[in-house]
One Martini backbone bead per residue (centre of mass of N, CA, C, O) as a GRO file, in nm:
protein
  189
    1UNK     BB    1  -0.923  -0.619  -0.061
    2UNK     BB    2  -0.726  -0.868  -0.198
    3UNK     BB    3  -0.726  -1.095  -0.054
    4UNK     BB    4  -1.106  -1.164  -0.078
    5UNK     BB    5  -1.067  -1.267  -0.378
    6UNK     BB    6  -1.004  -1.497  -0.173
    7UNK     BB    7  -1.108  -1.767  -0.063
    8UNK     BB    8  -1.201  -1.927   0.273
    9UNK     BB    9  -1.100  -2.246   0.346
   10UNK     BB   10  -1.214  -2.556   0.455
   11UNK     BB   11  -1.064  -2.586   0.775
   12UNK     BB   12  -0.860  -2.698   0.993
   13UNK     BB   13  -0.779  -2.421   1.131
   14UNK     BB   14  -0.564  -2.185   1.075
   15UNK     BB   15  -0.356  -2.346   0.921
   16UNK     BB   16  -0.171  -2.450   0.690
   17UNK     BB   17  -0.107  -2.695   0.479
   18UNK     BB   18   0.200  -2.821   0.413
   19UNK     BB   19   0.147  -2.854   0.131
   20UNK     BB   20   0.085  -2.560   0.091
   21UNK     BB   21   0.357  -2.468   0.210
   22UNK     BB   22   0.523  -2.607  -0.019
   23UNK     BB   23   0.389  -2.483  -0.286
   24UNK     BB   24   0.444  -2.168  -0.214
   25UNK     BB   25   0.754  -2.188  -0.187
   26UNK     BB   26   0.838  -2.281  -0.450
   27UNK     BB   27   0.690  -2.057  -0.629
   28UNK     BB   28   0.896  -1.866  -0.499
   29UNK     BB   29   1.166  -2.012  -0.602
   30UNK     BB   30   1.099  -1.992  -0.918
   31UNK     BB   31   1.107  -1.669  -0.901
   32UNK     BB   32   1.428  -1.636  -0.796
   33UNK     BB   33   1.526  -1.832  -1.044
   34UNK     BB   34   1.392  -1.616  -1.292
   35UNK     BB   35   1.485  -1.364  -1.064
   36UNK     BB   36   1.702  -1.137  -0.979
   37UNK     BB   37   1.601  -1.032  -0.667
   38UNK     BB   38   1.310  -1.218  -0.586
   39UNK     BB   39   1.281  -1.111  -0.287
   40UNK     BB   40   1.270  -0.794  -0.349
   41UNK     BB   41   1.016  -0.846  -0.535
   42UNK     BB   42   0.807  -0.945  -0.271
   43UNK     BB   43   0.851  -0.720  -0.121
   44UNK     BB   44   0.766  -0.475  -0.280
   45UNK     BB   45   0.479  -0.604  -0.381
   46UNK     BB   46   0.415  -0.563  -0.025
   47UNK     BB   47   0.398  -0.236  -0.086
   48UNK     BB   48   0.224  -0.213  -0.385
   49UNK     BB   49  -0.040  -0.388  -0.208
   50UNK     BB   50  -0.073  -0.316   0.080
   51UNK     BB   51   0.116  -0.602   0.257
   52UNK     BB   52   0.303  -0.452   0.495
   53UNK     BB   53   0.146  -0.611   0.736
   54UNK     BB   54   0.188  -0.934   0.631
   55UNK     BB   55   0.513  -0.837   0.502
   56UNK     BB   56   0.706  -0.636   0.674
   57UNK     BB   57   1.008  -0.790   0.568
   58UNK     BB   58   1.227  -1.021   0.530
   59UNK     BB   59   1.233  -1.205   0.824
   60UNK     BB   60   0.954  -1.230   0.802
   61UNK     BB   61   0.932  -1.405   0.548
   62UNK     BB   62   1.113  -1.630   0.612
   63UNK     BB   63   0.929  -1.735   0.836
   64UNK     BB   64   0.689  -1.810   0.658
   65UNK     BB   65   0.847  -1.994   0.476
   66UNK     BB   66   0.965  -2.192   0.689
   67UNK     BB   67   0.706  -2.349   0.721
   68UNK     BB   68   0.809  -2.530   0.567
   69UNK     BB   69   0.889  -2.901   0.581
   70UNK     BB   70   1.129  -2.883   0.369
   71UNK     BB   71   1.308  -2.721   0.494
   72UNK     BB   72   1.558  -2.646   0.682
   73UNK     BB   73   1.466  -2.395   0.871
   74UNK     BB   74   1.224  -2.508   1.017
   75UNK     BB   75   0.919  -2.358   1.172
   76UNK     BB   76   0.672  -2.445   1.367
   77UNK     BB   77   0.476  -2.199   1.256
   78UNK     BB   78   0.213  -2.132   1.097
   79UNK     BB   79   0.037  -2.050   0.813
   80UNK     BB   80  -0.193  -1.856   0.740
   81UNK     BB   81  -0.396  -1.745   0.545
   82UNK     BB   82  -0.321  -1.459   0.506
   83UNK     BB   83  -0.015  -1.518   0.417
   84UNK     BB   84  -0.116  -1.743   0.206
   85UNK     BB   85  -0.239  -1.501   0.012
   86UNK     BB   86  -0.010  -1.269   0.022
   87UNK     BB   87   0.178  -1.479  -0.166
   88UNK     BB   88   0.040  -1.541  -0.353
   89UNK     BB   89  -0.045  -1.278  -0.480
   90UNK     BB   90   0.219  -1.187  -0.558
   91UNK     BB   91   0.308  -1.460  -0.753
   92UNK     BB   92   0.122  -1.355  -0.957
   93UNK     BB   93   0.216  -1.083  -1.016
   94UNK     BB   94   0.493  -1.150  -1.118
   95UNK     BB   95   0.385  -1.375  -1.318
   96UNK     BB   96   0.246  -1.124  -1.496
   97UNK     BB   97   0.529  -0.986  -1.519
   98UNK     BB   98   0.689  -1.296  -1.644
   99UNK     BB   99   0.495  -1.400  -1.905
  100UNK     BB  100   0.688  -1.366  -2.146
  101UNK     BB  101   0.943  -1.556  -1.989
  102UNK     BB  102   0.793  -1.821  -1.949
  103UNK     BB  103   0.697  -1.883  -2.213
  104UNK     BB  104   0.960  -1.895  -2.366
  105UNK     BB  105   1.095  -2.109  -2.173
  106UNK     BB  106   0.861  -2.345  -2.259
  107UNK     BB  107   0.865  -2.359  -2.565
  108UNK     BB  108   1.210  -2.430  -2.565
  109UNK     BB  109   1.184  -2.680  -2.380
  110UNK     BB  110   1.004  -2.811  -2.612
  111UNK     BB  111   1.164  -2.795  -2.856
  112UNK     BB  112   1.376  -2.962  -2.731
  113UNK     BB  113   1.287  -3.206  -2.611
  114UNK     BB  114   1.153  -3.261  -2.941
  115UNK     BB  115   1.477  -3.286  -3.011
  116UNK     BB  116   1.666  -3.379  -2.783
  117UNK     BB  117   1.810  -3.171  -2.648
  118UNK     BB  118   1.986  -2.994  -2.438
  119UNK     BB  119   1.934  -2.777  -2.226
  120UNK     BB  120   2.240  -2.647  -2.196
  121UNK     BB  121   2.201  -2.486  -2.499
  122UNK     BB  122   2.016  -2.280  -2.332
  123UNK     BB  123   2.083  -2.010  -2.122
  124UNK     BB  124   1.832  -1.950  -1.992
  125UNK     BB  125   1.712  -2.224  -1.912
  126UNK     BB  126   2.027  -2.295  -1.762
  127UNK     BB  127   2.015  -2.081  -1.550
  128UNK     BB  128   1.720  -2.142  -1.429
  129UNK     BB  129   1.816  -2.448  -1.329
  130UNK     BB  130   2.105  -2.363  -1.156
  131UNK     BB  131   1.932  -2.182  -0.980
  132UNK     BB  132   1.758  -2.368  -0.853
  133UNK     BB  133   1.887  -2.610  -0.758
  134UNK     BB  134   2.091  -2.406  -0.577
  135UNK     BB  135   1.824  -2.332  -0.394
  136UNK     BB  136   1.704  -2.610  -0.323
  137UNK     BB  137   1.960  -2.740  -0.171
  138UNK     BB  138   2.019  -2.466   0.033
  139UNK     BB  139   1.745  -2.500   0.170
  140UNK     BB  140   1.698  -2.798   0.180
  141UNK     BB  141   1.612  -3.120   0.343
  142UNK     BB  142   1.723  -3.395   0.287
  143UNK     BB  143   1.622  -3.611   0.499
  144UNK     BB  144   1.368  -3.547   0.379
  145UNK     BB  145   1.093  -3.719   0.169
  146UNK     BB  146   1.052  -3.489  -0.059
  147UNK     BB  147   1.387  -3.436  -0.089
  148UNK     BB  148   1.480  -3.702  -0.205
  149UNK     BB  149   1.328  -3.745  -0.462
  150UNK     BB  150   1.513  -3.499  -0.544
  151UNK     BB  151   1.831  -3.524  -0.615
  152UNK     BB  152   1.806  -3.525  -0.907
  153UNK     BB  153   1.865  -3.276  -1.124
  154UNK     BB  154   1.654  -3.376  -1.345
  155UNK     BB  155   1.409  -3.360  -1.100
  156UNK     BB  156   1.452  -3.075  -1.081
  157UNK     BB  157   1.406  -2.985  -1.358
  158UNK     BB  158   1.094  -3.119  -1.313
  159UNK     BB  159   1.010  -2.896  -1.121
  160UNK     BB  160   1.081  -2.648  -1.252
  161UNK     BB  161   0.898  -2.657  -1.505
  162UNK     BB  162   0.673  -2.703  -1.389
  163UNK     BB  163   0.644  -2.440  -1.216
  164UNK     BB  164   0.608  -2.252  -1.476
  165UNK     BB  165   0.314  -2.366  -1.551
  166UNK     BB  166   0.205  -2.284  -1.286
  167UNK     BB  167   0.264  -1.972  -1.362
  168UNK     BB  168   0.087  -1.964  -1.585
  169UNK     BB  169  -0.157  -2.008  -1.476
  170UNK     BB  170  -0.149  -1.772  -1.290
  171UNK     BB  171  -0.207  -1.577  -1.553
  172UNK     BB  172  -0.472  -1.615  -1.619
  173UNK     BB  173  -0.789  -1.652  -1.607
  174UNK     BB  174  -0.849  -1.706  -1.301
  175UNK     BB  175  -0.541  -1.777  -1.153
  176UNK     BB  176  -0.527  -1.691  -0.851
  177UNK     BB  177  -0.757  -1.846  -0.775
  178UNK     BB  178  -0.694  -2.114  -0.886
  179UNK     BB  179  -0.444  -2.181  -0.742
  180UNK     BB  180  -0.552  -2.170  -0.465
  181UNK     BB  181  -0.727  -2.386  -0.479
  182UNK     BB  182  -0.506  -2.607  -0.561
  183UNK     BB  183  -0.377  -2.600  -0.299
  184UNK     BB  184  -0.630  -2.751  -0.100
  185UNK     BB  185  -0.633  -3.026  -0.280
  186UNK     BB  186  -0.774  -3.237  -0.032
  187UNK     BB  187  -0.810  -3.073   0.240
  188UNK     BB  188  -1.091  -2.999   0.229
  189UNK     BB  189  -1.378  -3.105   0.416
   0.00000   0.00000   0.00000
């Protein structure tokens, strides 16, 4: 089963820390605002790698999500490895099928960046960013210490950046082995 593929973190407890689930969280939102119907294309996924044990539903994957303790709905109940498996190979997944539109978003970033202009002059980089800040806005809940440093668009735009970077990282040469791993950076015993 292609879930094998990432090894089994040496935590303690079946579920996974906080930090995982929020960072997994993110990436699938990163996800979502890169592309529009990003939620039914993590189903599709989750029936084309035949993940539709561990990712039954829409309902089911909600629930899964919600396990951020960023999350407005946050739901207390553990992320299993399993399914923070299953979450993860799907969004390496799409990222390796929107790596193309990944890179020239970052590429575009850089030219302006280094030129001073404004994001909002590029129209895909600006949807992108539009997209983010209004899922995140709309899901997360705002009283969280995790999410108040987040208040200014700015600062969300450099979240969505960093984000995107990320994504391209699972695109390389064992990109998802190695971001599985990146989730647990500081957690495993």
């Amino acid at each position: 089963m292609i879930l094998d593929t990432l090894p089994d973190p040496a935590i303690a407890g079946q579920g996974c820390p906080p930090r995982t689930r929020v960072q997994i969280d993110l990436i699938l939102l990163a996800i979502e605002a890169l592309e529009l119907g990003g939620s039914e294309a993590i189903l599709s996924f989750a029936e084309e790698l035949d993940l539709k044990e561990i990712i039954k539903n829409r309902v089911n994957l909600w629930r899964m999500r919600s396990s951020s303790p960023m999350r407005r709905a946050n739901i207390r109940r553990p992320l299993t490895i399993m399914e923070a498996k299953a979450l993860v190979v799907i969004a390496c997944y799409i990222a390796r099928r929107l790596t193309v539109v990944i890179r020239q978003m970052l590429m575009i970033y850089q030219q302006m960046n280094d030129k001073q202009i404004p994001l909002e002059q590029n129209l895909r980089l600006s949807n992108y960013l539009e997209r983010f800040r209004a899922h995140f806005k709309s899901r997360m809940n705002a009283r969280r210490s995790g999410v108040l440093a987040l208040t200014s668009d700015e600062k969300l735009d450099e979240l969505a950046i960093n984000l995107l970077e990320k994504l391209l990282f699972c695109t390389g040469t064992a990109g998802m082995q190695r971001f599985w791993i990146s989730l647990f950076d500081g957690e495993v015993e």
